[in-house]
Amino acid sequence: MAAGPPLLALLAGALLAAALAAPAAGAASCPHTNLTTNFSADLTTLQHQLRGTVRLAANGTCALELTRFDLLAASPSARFWAADGSSMVDLAAGRAFSPLPLNRTFRNASLELPFAHPLPRLLALYDPDTSSDFGHIFLPNGTELDTSAAASAERAPTMFDNCIPLSEMETYRLRWTLNASAGTVEIGLEAAIGSEYYMAFGWADPKANAPAMIHADVVVAGFTEEGTPFAEDYYISDYTECTLGKDDSPVSGVCPDKVYEYGRNDSILVYGHRRDGVSFVRYVRKLDSEDTKYDVPVGATDEMEVLWAIGKLRPPDTLRQHYLPQNHGVPRDTTFGFVQLNLSETVDNCLGPLDADNKEDQERIIADRKTPLVVTSAPAVRYPNPPNPDKVIYINKKEAPLLKVERGVPVKFSVQAGHDVALYITSDPIGGNATLRNKTEVIYAGGPDAHGVLATPKELVWLPDRNTPDLVYYQSLYEQKMGWKVQVVDGGLSDMYNNSVLLDDQQVTLFWSLSADSISIAARGEKKSGYLAIGFGSGMVNSYTYVAWIGNDGVGRVKTYWIDGKSAAGIHPTSENITFVRCKSENGIITFEFTRPLKPSCSGKVECKNIIDPTTPLKVVWAMGASWSGDDLTDNNMHSVTSSRPIRVLLLRGSAEAEQDLRPVLAVHGFMMFVAWGILLPGGIMAARYLKSLKGDGWYQIHVYLQYSGIAIMFLGVLFAAAELRGFFVSSAHVKFGVLALLLAVLQPLNAKFRPSKPANGEVPSRNRILWEYLHVITGRSAIIVGIVALFTGMKHLGHRYDSENVEELTWALMLWVLSVIVIVLCLEYKEVKRRSSDRSVSGHWVLGNTEEDDSVDLLHPDGSARNSESSSSGVMEVQLEPLNR
């Protein structure tokens, strides 16, 4: 009996060896592969929410088993595909691996794919009609490969051991894989949401009496505006958005751990992508991070309370350098909730792939009348339809965007992608000249001549018509899959408005139509945002602003404001009269419209000054942000992106140009006008008035030279400003006063040329001579007064145009100058009156001056000689304001 136990041990070992050898023998029965039943590999996820694990059939037959298989329905031509590699060339040269069609949705399915030939190097799910790779795995092939490699498992970052739905609508899922021995858990957050939304998940405070978010340890995951995934630790200290501490105030709200004292990010991002309108982020965290203040220790086998939420992200701005979650809103179990979770339990309650309403993640561009689309080429980063070449087409700096055009509206392309990229519009989704693939295609525009570079761009105009299909493609004629889709629709803003321009940075499009007394305006953002604002002014500060957003009730709103500061306190609501207001958001792109009078019919309010003059360029700025409130505004409503400079919109011409800093030009113009109207022309008048008591004709020469010099400098200043401003518009008060002063100044040399003859000694001046003297004096002095007013209105215009800080100082300096001149004139006038009263010996009568005038010398004559006998004293003084042409 002592030999019993060894015998049983030998028998058990034989049975175990036979059991282990059975799979190998089964595998050996399939001559087309050396894979063993231990082999498994996960399909990569590229499109159509593909997931699944591939194994060799357990019964040893020549078949592959596909388990936990998820796939959104594809086209009827899509198949399991055998190829030698994942490149476009390899996939195009491949063949169908299975006749099974993939034009239906698979939900956690199990399939068997038999094969009668050696396994290919690559097994893919592929649509040959669109050259689309949904996902693939690499398979060891041949019979001489290392069996250890053939048995190795390849895990995809989208595959986990467990999955549960979080939201009631099952649009938000939690996936996880526990690694208890390493003390970590890998978590996958997956939701059918927009790219501007966040996904939050974490553990509630175990010390709390009831489930609550306060003191919870959560991870906020999402995507930056550049499409980069992130996952970061957050600690909830209050039910508010994060408020960064200032001075002695502490950090509070939903804030990243690392902004708290001694806090750190204990979550490590593993992988993230956006596919088919679904966000997916995978990260790993320790069960116990040893951060007892901001992290919750997680028991691997404990049932604990976890919380989740989804909502909009606030991008970084000048006050906050982090992506911050906004309030998730209500209701519970739709945008937030609590769940009991035990990480050690095995559960898979996620049935099928997430199916988003909007599966188009690529950026959109809407083509407009008269607005060229700039076509360039650059390296591929996030091309929407893999596989793709290294270089793809960019439109308006966006990688292979979805282009939306309207039938009946011409589309202009400025092709600058290089001479090796010839743009054309085609019915073929692959491009690259379908005839080379023995395919037929319809070419709607472009061709071998549609290529250019930045220095010499090629203009291509395409007019979609009623026969253009709803979906076509822009591609390169010389290489496949460089472009993407063109969506053709009926009508739109371009048909409703007469003019449109792209504002600064090509992020906002402005539309408008003018009528006799009103203007209809529309604005459309070219990127996703929570609100869109346009302002009339040189910047957002000191501008009349129109803000559009979608409220929590889903209703679009447009409100008007006057902004005079950079904080929320500087934003003042106005009651501007806007009609035909519309606002909508399509895939996060906000468009709003309104009509307003050119000149408000009110007075006394700040909005009454918001006048639009179609003959004057309208300076327009824009801003976008994460959220807006029509009631109490805070610094949380700060924009995340704004125009870098204003655009001058020429309303009558239907065009726009970047705002140029014309302050140096206007400074030269203003200096010239000050020299003319503040020094030379008044000096000429004062010379004629107060220097006649001197002997000779010196006063006359000074008078003429100063007047002609002032008029010459005045004309130079006008021409200088008009040339730089590219026009001469009589619109502002400054220009009106300036034109009047100019006309009065020009009138002086003209009436001097036609002045009546001067009476001889002892003769009474003629009636025409007296009238001329009055006209000459009144016109000249009126010109000076109007010119001074033009100087002050010019200073006011400069301040309104550029918000210059030193305009007020310059205005006060000008006022002091004018006052000093007035004081000097009063002193000279007093002395002149005293001189006349003391000179009792002078006979004759006084008309407009004294008796010592001598204007007989013609300064315009070459020799300056007297031309008649008017050189003798006549007892009449003429106040000469302009040079006299005799």
PDB file of N, CA, C and O in Angstrom, residues 187-235:
ATOM      1  N   ILE A 187      -8.389  52.676 -15.748  1.00  0.00           N
ATOM      2  CA  ILE A 187      -9.770  53.122 -15.916  1.00  0.00           C
ATOM      3  C   ILE A 187      -9.931  53.730 -17.303  1.00  0.00           C
ATOM      4  O   ILE A 187      -9.076  54.498 -17.777  1.00  0.00           O
ATOM      5  N   GLY A 188     -11.031  53.394 -17.953  1.00  0.00           N
ATOM      6  CA  GLY A 188     -11.388  53.985 -19.235  1.00  0.00           C
ATOM      7  C   GLY A 188     -12.714  54.710 -19.136  1.00  0.00           C
ATOM      8  O   GLY A 188     -13.717  54.134 -18.680  1.00  0.00           O
ATOM      9  N   LEU A 189     -12.739  55.977 -19.504  1.00  0.00           N
ATOM     10  CA  LEU A 189     -13.967  56.772 -19.526  1.00  0.00           C
ATOM     11  C   LEU A 189     -14.366  56.972 -20.972  1.00  0.00           C
ATOM     12  O   LEU A 189     -13.548  57.383 -21.808  1.00  0.00           O
ATOM     13  N   GLU A 190     -15.633  56.696 -21.266  1.00  0.00           N
ATOM     14  CA  GLU A 190     -16.101  56.702 -22.652  1.00  0.00           C
ATOM     15  C   GLU A 190     -17.489  57.319 -22.690  1.00  0.00           C
ATOM     16  O   GLU A 190     -18.385  56.898 -21.944  1.00  0.00           O
ATOM     17  N   ALA A 191     -17.681  58.335 -23.535  1.00  0.00           N
ATOM     18  CA  ALA A 191     -18.968  59.020 -23.583  1.00  0.00           C
ATOM     19  C   ALA A 191     -19.231  59.565 -24.974  1.00  0.00           C
ATOM     20  O   ALA A 191     -18.314  60.024 -25.661  1.00  0.00           O
ATOM     21  N   ALA A 192     -20.500  59.517 -25.380  1.00  0.00           N
ATOM     22  CA  ALA A 192     -20.929  60.100 -26.651  1.00  0.00           C
ATOM     23  C   ALA A 192     -21.263  61.569 -26.406  1.00  0.00           C
ATOM     24  O   ALA A 192     -22.422  61.940 -26.196  1.00  0.00           O
ATOM     25  N   ILE A 193     -20.247  62.409 -26.410  1.00  0.00           N
ATOM     26  CA  ILE A 193     -20.377  63.833 -26.112  1.00  0.00           C
ATOM     27  C   ILE A 193     -19.536  64.620 -27.109  1.00  0.00           C
ATOM     28  O   ILE A 193     -18.737  64.051 -27.858  1.00  0.00           O
ATOM     29  N   GLY A 194     -19.692  65.926 -27.100  1.00  0.00           N
ATOM     30  CA  GLY A 194     -18.883  66.783 -27.949  1.00  0.00           C
ATOM     31  C   GLY A 194     -17.474  66.932 -27.418  1.00  0.00           C
ATOM     32  O   GLY A 194     -17.195  66.656 -26.234  1.00  0.00           O
ATOM     33  N   SER A 195     -16.588  67.383 -28.271  1.00  0.00           N
ATOM     34  CA  SER A 195     -15.190  67.509 -27.874  1.00  0.00           C
ATOM     35  C   SER A 195     -14.978  68.591 -26.826  1.00  0.00           C
ATOM     36  O   SER A 195     -13.941  68.624 -26.166  1.00  0.00           O
ATOM     37  N   GLU A 196     -15.965  69.475 -26.636  1.00  0.00           N
ATOM     38  CA  GLU A 196     -15.815  70.548 -25.655  1.00  0.00           C
ATOM     39  C   GLU A 196     -16.306  70.122 -24.262  1.00  0.00           C
ATOM     40  O   GLU A 196     -16.330  70.937 -23.333  1.00  0.00           O
ATOM     41  N   TYR A 197     -16.680  68.848 -24.111  1.00  0.00           N
ATOM     42  CA  TYR A 197     -17.188  68.348 -22.839  1.00  0.00           C
ATOM     43  C   TYR A 197     -16.108  67.568 -22.092  1.00  0.00           C
ATOM     44  O   TYR A 197     -15.192  67.017 -22.694  1.00  0.00           O
ATOM     45  N   TYR A 198     -16.255  67.519 -20.767  1.00  0.00           N
ATOM     46  CA  TYR A 198     -15.358  66.724 -19.943  1.00  0.00           C
ATOM     47  C   TYR A 198     -16.086  65.481 -19.428  1.00  0.00           C
ATOM     48  O   TYR A 198     -17.329  65.407 -19.420  1.00  0.00           O
ATOM     49  N   MET A 199     -15.317  64.495 -18.993  1.00  0.00           N
ATOM     50  CA  MET A 199     -15.816  63.302 -18.298  1.00  0.00           C
ATOM     51  C   MET A 199     -15.131  63.258 -16.936  1.00  0.00           C
ATOM     52  O   MET A 199     -13.899  63.300 -16.866  1.00  0.00           O
ATOM     53  N   ALA A 200     -15.922  63.189 -15.875  1.00  0.00           N
ATOM     54  CA  ALA A 200     -15.368  63.150 -14.529  1.00  0.00           C
ATOM     55  C   ALA A 200     -15.784  61.847 -13.850  1.00  0.00           C
ATOM     56  O   ALA A 200     -16.932  61.395 -13.984  1.00  0.00           O
ATOM     57  N   PHE A 201     -14.829  61.249 -13.118  1.00  0.00           N
ATOM     58  CA  PHE A 201     -15.115  60.028 -12.369  1.00  0.00           C
ATOM     59  C   PHE A 201     -14.177  59.970 -11.171  1.00  0.00           C
ATOM     60  O   PHE A 201     -12.996  60.329 -11.268  1.00  0.00           O
ATOM     61  N   GLY A 202     -14.699  59.488 -10.022  1.00  0.00           N
ATOM     62  CA  GLY A 202     -13.846  59.364  -8.853  1.00  0.00           C
ATOM     63  C   GLY A 202     -14.574  58.778  -7.671  1.00  0.00           C
ATOM     64  O   GLY A 202     -15.738  58.341  -7.773  1.00  0.00           O
ATOM     65  N   TRP A 203     -13.887  58.771  -6.551  1.00  0.00           N
ATOM     66  CA  TRP A 203     -14.412  58.171  -5.329  1.00  0.00           C
ATOM     67  C   TRP A 203     -14.876  59.259  -4.374  1.00  0.00           C
ATOM     68  O   TRP A 203     -14.190  60.269  -4.172  1.00  0.00           O
ATOM     69  N   ALA A 204     -16.052  59.026  -3.795  1.00  0.00           N
ATOM     70  CA  ALA A 204     -16.604  59.966  -2.820  1.00  0.00           C
ATOM     71  C   ALA A 204     -15.881  59.807  -1.482  1.00  0.00           C
ATOM     72  O   ALA A 204     -15.207  58.802  -1.218  1.00  0.00           O
ATOM     73  N   ASP A 205     -16.032  60.803  -0.643  1.00  0.00           N
ATOM     74  CA  ASP A 205     -15.417  60.773   0.677  1.00  0.00           C
ATOM     75  C   ASP A 205     -16.051  59.640   1.494  1.00  0.00           C
ATOM     76  O   ASP A 205     -17.256  59.673   1.787  1.00  0.00           O
ATOM     77  N   PRO A 206     -15.268  58.630   1.876  1.00  0.00           N
ATOM     78  CA  PRO A 206     -15.861  57.509   2.628  1.00  0.00           C
ATOM     79  C   PRO A 206     -16.346  57.902   4.013  1.00  0.00           C
ATOM     80  O   PRO A 206     -17.113  57.161   4.640  1.00  0.00           O
ATOM     81  N   LYS A 207     -15.926  59.055   4.499  1.00  0.00           N
ATOM     82  CA  LYS A 207     -16.344  59.493   5.821  1.00  0.00           C
ATOM     83  C   LYS A 207     -17.681  60.221   5.787  1.00  0.00           C
ATOM     84  O   LYS A 207     -18.243  60.519   6.848  1.00  0.00           O
ATOM     85  N   ALA A 208     -18.183  60.528   4.606  1.00  0.00           N
ATOM     86  CA  ALA A 208     -19.438  61.272   4.508  1.00  0.00           C
ATOM     87  C   ALA A 208     -20.614  60.391   4.911  1.00  0.00           C
ATOM     88  O   ALA A 208     -20.614  59.175   4.669  1.00  0.00           O
ATOM     89  N   ASN A 209     -21.637  61.000   5.532  1.00  0.00           N
ATOM     90  CA  ASN A 209     -22.820  60.255   5.953  1.00  0.00           C
ATOM     91  C   ASN A 209     -23.700  59.857   4.788  1.00  0.00           C
ATOM     92  O   ASN A 209     -24.431  58.872   4.862  1.00  0.00           O
ATOM     93  N   ALA A 210     -23.649  60.645   3.712  1.00  0.00           N
ATOM     94  CA  ALA A 210     -24.455  60.366   2.518  1.00  0.00           C
ATOM     95  C   ALA A 210     -23.604  60.680   1.295  1.00  0.00           C
ATOM     96  O   ALA A 210     -22.637  61.443   1.377  1.00  0.00           O
ATOM     97  N   PRO A 211     -23.945  60.081   0.149  1.00  0.00           N
ATOM     98  CA  PRO A 211     -23.156  60.353  -1.057  1.00  0.00           C
ATOM     99  C   PRO A 211     -23.130  61.843  -1.367  1.00  0.00           C
ATOM    100  O   PRO A 211     -24.166  62.499  -1.418  1.00  0.00           O
ATOM    101  N   ALA A 212     -21.939  62.377  -1.541  1.00  0.00           N
ATOM    102  CA  ALA A 212     -21.778  63.803  -1.812  1.00  0.00           C
ATOM    103  C   ALA A 212     -20.506  64.008  -2.615  1.00  0.00           C
ATOM    104  O   ALA A 212     -19.583  63.185  -2.594  1.00  0.00           O
ATOM    105  N   MET A 213     -20.456  65.123  -3.324  1.00  0.00           N
ATOM    106  CA  MET A 213     -19.271  65.435  -4.119  1.00  0.00           C
ATOM    107  C   MET A 213     -18.215  66.199  -3.317  1.00  0.00           C
ATOM    108  O   MET A 213     -17.047  66.219  -3.711  1.00  0.00           O
ATOM    109  N   ILE A 214     -18.638  66.835  -2.230  1.00  0.00           N
ATOM    110  CA  ILE A 214     -17.676  67.564  -1.411  1.00  0.00           C
ATOM    111  C   ILE A 214     -16.620  66.605  -0.867  1.00  0.00           C
ATOM    112  O   ILE A 214     -16.932  65.521  -0.386  1.00  0.00           O
ATOM    113  N   HIS A 215     -15.347  67.006  -0.993  1.00  0.00           N
ATOM    114  CA  HIS A 215     -14.181  66.240  -0.551  1.00  0.00           C
ATOM    115  C   HIS A 215     -13.980  64.973  -1.364  1.00  0.00           C
ATOM    116  O   HIS A 215     -13.288  64.059  -0.920  1.00  0.00           O
ATOM    117  N   ALA A 216     -14.583  64.931  -2.558  1.00  0.00           N
ATOM    118  CA  ALA A 216     -14.404  63.764  -3.425  1.00  0.00           C
ATOM    119  C   ALA A 216     -13.073  63.858  -4.160  1.00  0.00           C
ATOM    120  O   ALA A 216     -12.542  64.950  -4.414  1.00  0.00           O
ATOM    121  N   ASP A 217     -12.539  62.692  -4.498  1.00  0.00           N
ATOM    122  CA  ASP A 217     -11.292  62.562  -5.261  1.00  0.00           C
ATOM    123  C   ASP A 217     -11.670  62.105  -6.661  1.00  0.00           C
ATOM    124  O   ASP A 217     -12.048  60.944  -6.860  1.00  0.00           O
ATOM    125  N   VAL A 218     -11.622  62.999  -7.645  1.00  0.00           N
ATOM    126  CA  VAL A 218     -12.077  62.678  -8.997  1.00  0.00           C
ATOM    127  C   VAL A 218     -10.965  62.941 -10.004  1.00  0.00           C
ATOM    128  O   VAL A 218     -10.014  63.682  -9.736  1.00  0.00           O
ATOM    129  N   VAL A 219     -11.125  62.328 -11.143  1.00  0.00           N
ATOM    130  CA  VAL A 219     -10.271  62.603 -12.296  1.00  0.00           C
ATOM    131  C   VAL A 219     -11.144  63.234 -13.377  1.00  0.00           C
ATOM    132  O   VAL A 219     -12.226  62.712 -13.690  1.00  0.00           O
ATOM    133  N   VAL A 220     -10.708  64.352 -13.898  1.00  0.00           N
ATOM    134  CA  VAL A 220     -11.396  65.025 -15.004  1.00  0.00           C
ATOM    135  C   VAL A 220     -10.611  64.732 -16.279  1.00  0.00           C
ATOM    136  O   VAL A 220      -9.408  64.996 -16.357  1.00  0.00           O
ATOM    137  N   ALA A 221     -11.287  64.160 -17.257  1.00  0.00           N
ATOM    138  CA  ALA A 221     -10.651  63.775 -18.515  1.00  0.00           C
ATOM    139  C   ALA A 221     -11.372  64.440 -19.676  1.00  0.00           C
ATOM    140  O   ALA A 221     -12.576  64.717 -19.604  1.00  0.00           O
ATOM    141  N   GLY A 222     -10.646  64.692 -20.723  1.00  0.00           N
ATOM    142  CA  GLY A 222     -11.231  65.312 -21.901  1.00  0.00           C
ATOM    143  C   GLY A 222     -10.167  65.614 -22.935  1.00  0.00           C
ATOM    144  O   GLY A 222      -9.101  64.972 -22.960  1.00  0.00           O
ATOM    145  N   PHE A 223     -10.442  66.626 -23.763  1.00  0.00           N
ATOM    146  CA  PHE A 223      -9.544  66.957 -24.858  1.00  0.00           C
ATOM    147  C   PHE A 223      -9.356  68.470 -24.910  1.00  0.00           C
ATOM    148  O   PHE A 223     -10.302  69.238 -24.721  1.00  0.00           O
ATOM    149  N   THR A 224      -8.123  68.875 -25.177  1.00  0.00           N
ATOM    150  CA  THR A 224      -7.828  70.294 -25.336  1.00  0.00           C
ATOM    151  C   THR A 224      -8.378  70.782 -26.667  1.00  0.00           C
ATOM    152  O   THR A 224      -8.866  70.003 -27.488  1.00  0.00           O
ATOM    153  N   GLU A 225      -8.298  72.084 -26.882  1.00  0.00           N
ATOM    154  CA  GLU A 225      -8.773  72.640 -28.147  1.00  0.00           C
ATOM    155  C   GLU A 225      -7.951  72.145 -29.327  1.00  0.00           C
ATOM    156  O   GLU A 225      -8.401  72.180 -30.465  1.00  0.00           O
ATOM    157  N   GLU A 226      -6.731  71.684 -29.071  1.00  0.00           N
ATOM    158  CA  GLU A 226      -5.896  71.115 -30.135  1.00  0.00           C
ATOM    159  C   GLU A 226      -6.152  69.634 -30.333  1.00  0.00           C
ATOM    160  O   GLU A 226      -5.524  69.003 -31.186  1.00  0.00           O
ATOM    161  N   GLY A 227      -7.075  69.040 -29.554  1.00  0.00           N
ATOM    162  CA  GLY A 227      -7.407  67.630 -29.700  1.00  0.00           C
ATOM    163  C   GLY A 227      -6.537  66.701 -28.886  1.00  0.00           C
ATOM    164  O   GLY A 227      -6.592  65.479 -29.085  1.00  0.00           O
ATOM    165  N   THR A 228      -5.745  67.209 -27.965  1.00  0.00           N
ATOM    166  CA  THR A 228      -4.870  66.379 -27.139  1.00  0.00           C
ATOM    167  C   THR A 228      -5.631  65.881 -25.917  1.00  0.00           C
ATOM    168  O   THR A 228      -6.245  66.677 -25.201  1.00  0.00           O
ATOM    169  N   PRO A 229      -5.592  64.568 -25.628  1.00  0.00           N
ATOM    170  CA  PRO A 229      -6.305  64.056 -24.454  1.00  0.00           C
ATOM    171  C   PRO A 229      -5.577  64.421 -23.164  1.00  0.00           C
ATOM    172  O   PRO A 229      -4.363  64.618 -23.145  1.00  0.00           O
ATOM    173  N   PHE A 230      -6.333  64.505 -22.074  1.00  0.00           N
ATOM    174  CA  PHE A 230      -5.731  64.738 -20.760  1.00  0.00           C
ATOM    175  C   PHE A 230      -6.584  64.048 -19.711  1.00  0.00           C
ATOM    176  O   PHE A 230      -7.785  63.797 -19.900  1.00  0.00           O
ATOM    177  N   ALA A 231      -5.952  63.715 -18.600  1.00  0.00           N
ATOM    178  CA  ALA A 231      -6.634  63.165 -17.423  1.00  0.00           C
ATOM    179  C   ALA A 231      -5.893  63.697 -16.207  1.00  0.00           C
ATOM    180  O   ALA A 231      -4.689  63.482 -16.064  1.00  0.00           O
ATOM    181  N   GLU A 232      -6.602  64.386 -15.331  1.00  0.00           N
ATOM    182  CA  GLU A 232      -5.937  65.062 -14.216  1.00  0.00           C
ATOM    183  C   GLU A 232      -6.752  64.932 -12.950  1.00  0.00           C
ATOM    184  O   GLU A 232      -7.989  64.968 -12.972  1.00  0.00           O
ATOM    185  N   ASP A 233      -6.028  64.781 -11.826  1.00  0.00           N
ATOM    186  CA  ASP A 233      -6.643  64.694 -10.505  1.00  0.00           C
ATOM    187  C   ASP A 233      -7.272  66.019 -10.108  1.00  0.00           C
ATOM    188  O   ASP A 233      -6.641  67.080 -10.243  1.00  0.00           O
ATOM    189  N   TYR A 234      -8.505  65.939  -9.583  1.00  0.00           N
ATOM    190  CA  TYR A 234      -9.192  67.126  -9.054  1.00  0.00           C
ATOM    191  C   TYR A 234      -9.697  66.813  -7.652  1.00  0.00           C
ATOM    192  O   TYR A 234     -10.042  65.661  -7.338  1.00  0.00           O
ATOM    193  N   TYR A 235      -9.747  67.855  -6.842  1.00  0.00           N
ATOM    194  CA  TYR A 235     -10.293  67.733  -5.494  1.00  0.00           C
ATOM    195  C   TYR A 235     -11.422  68.745  -5.363  1.00  0.00           C
ATOM    196  O   TYR A 235     -11.278  69.914  -5.737  1.00  0.00           O
TER     197      TYR A 235
END
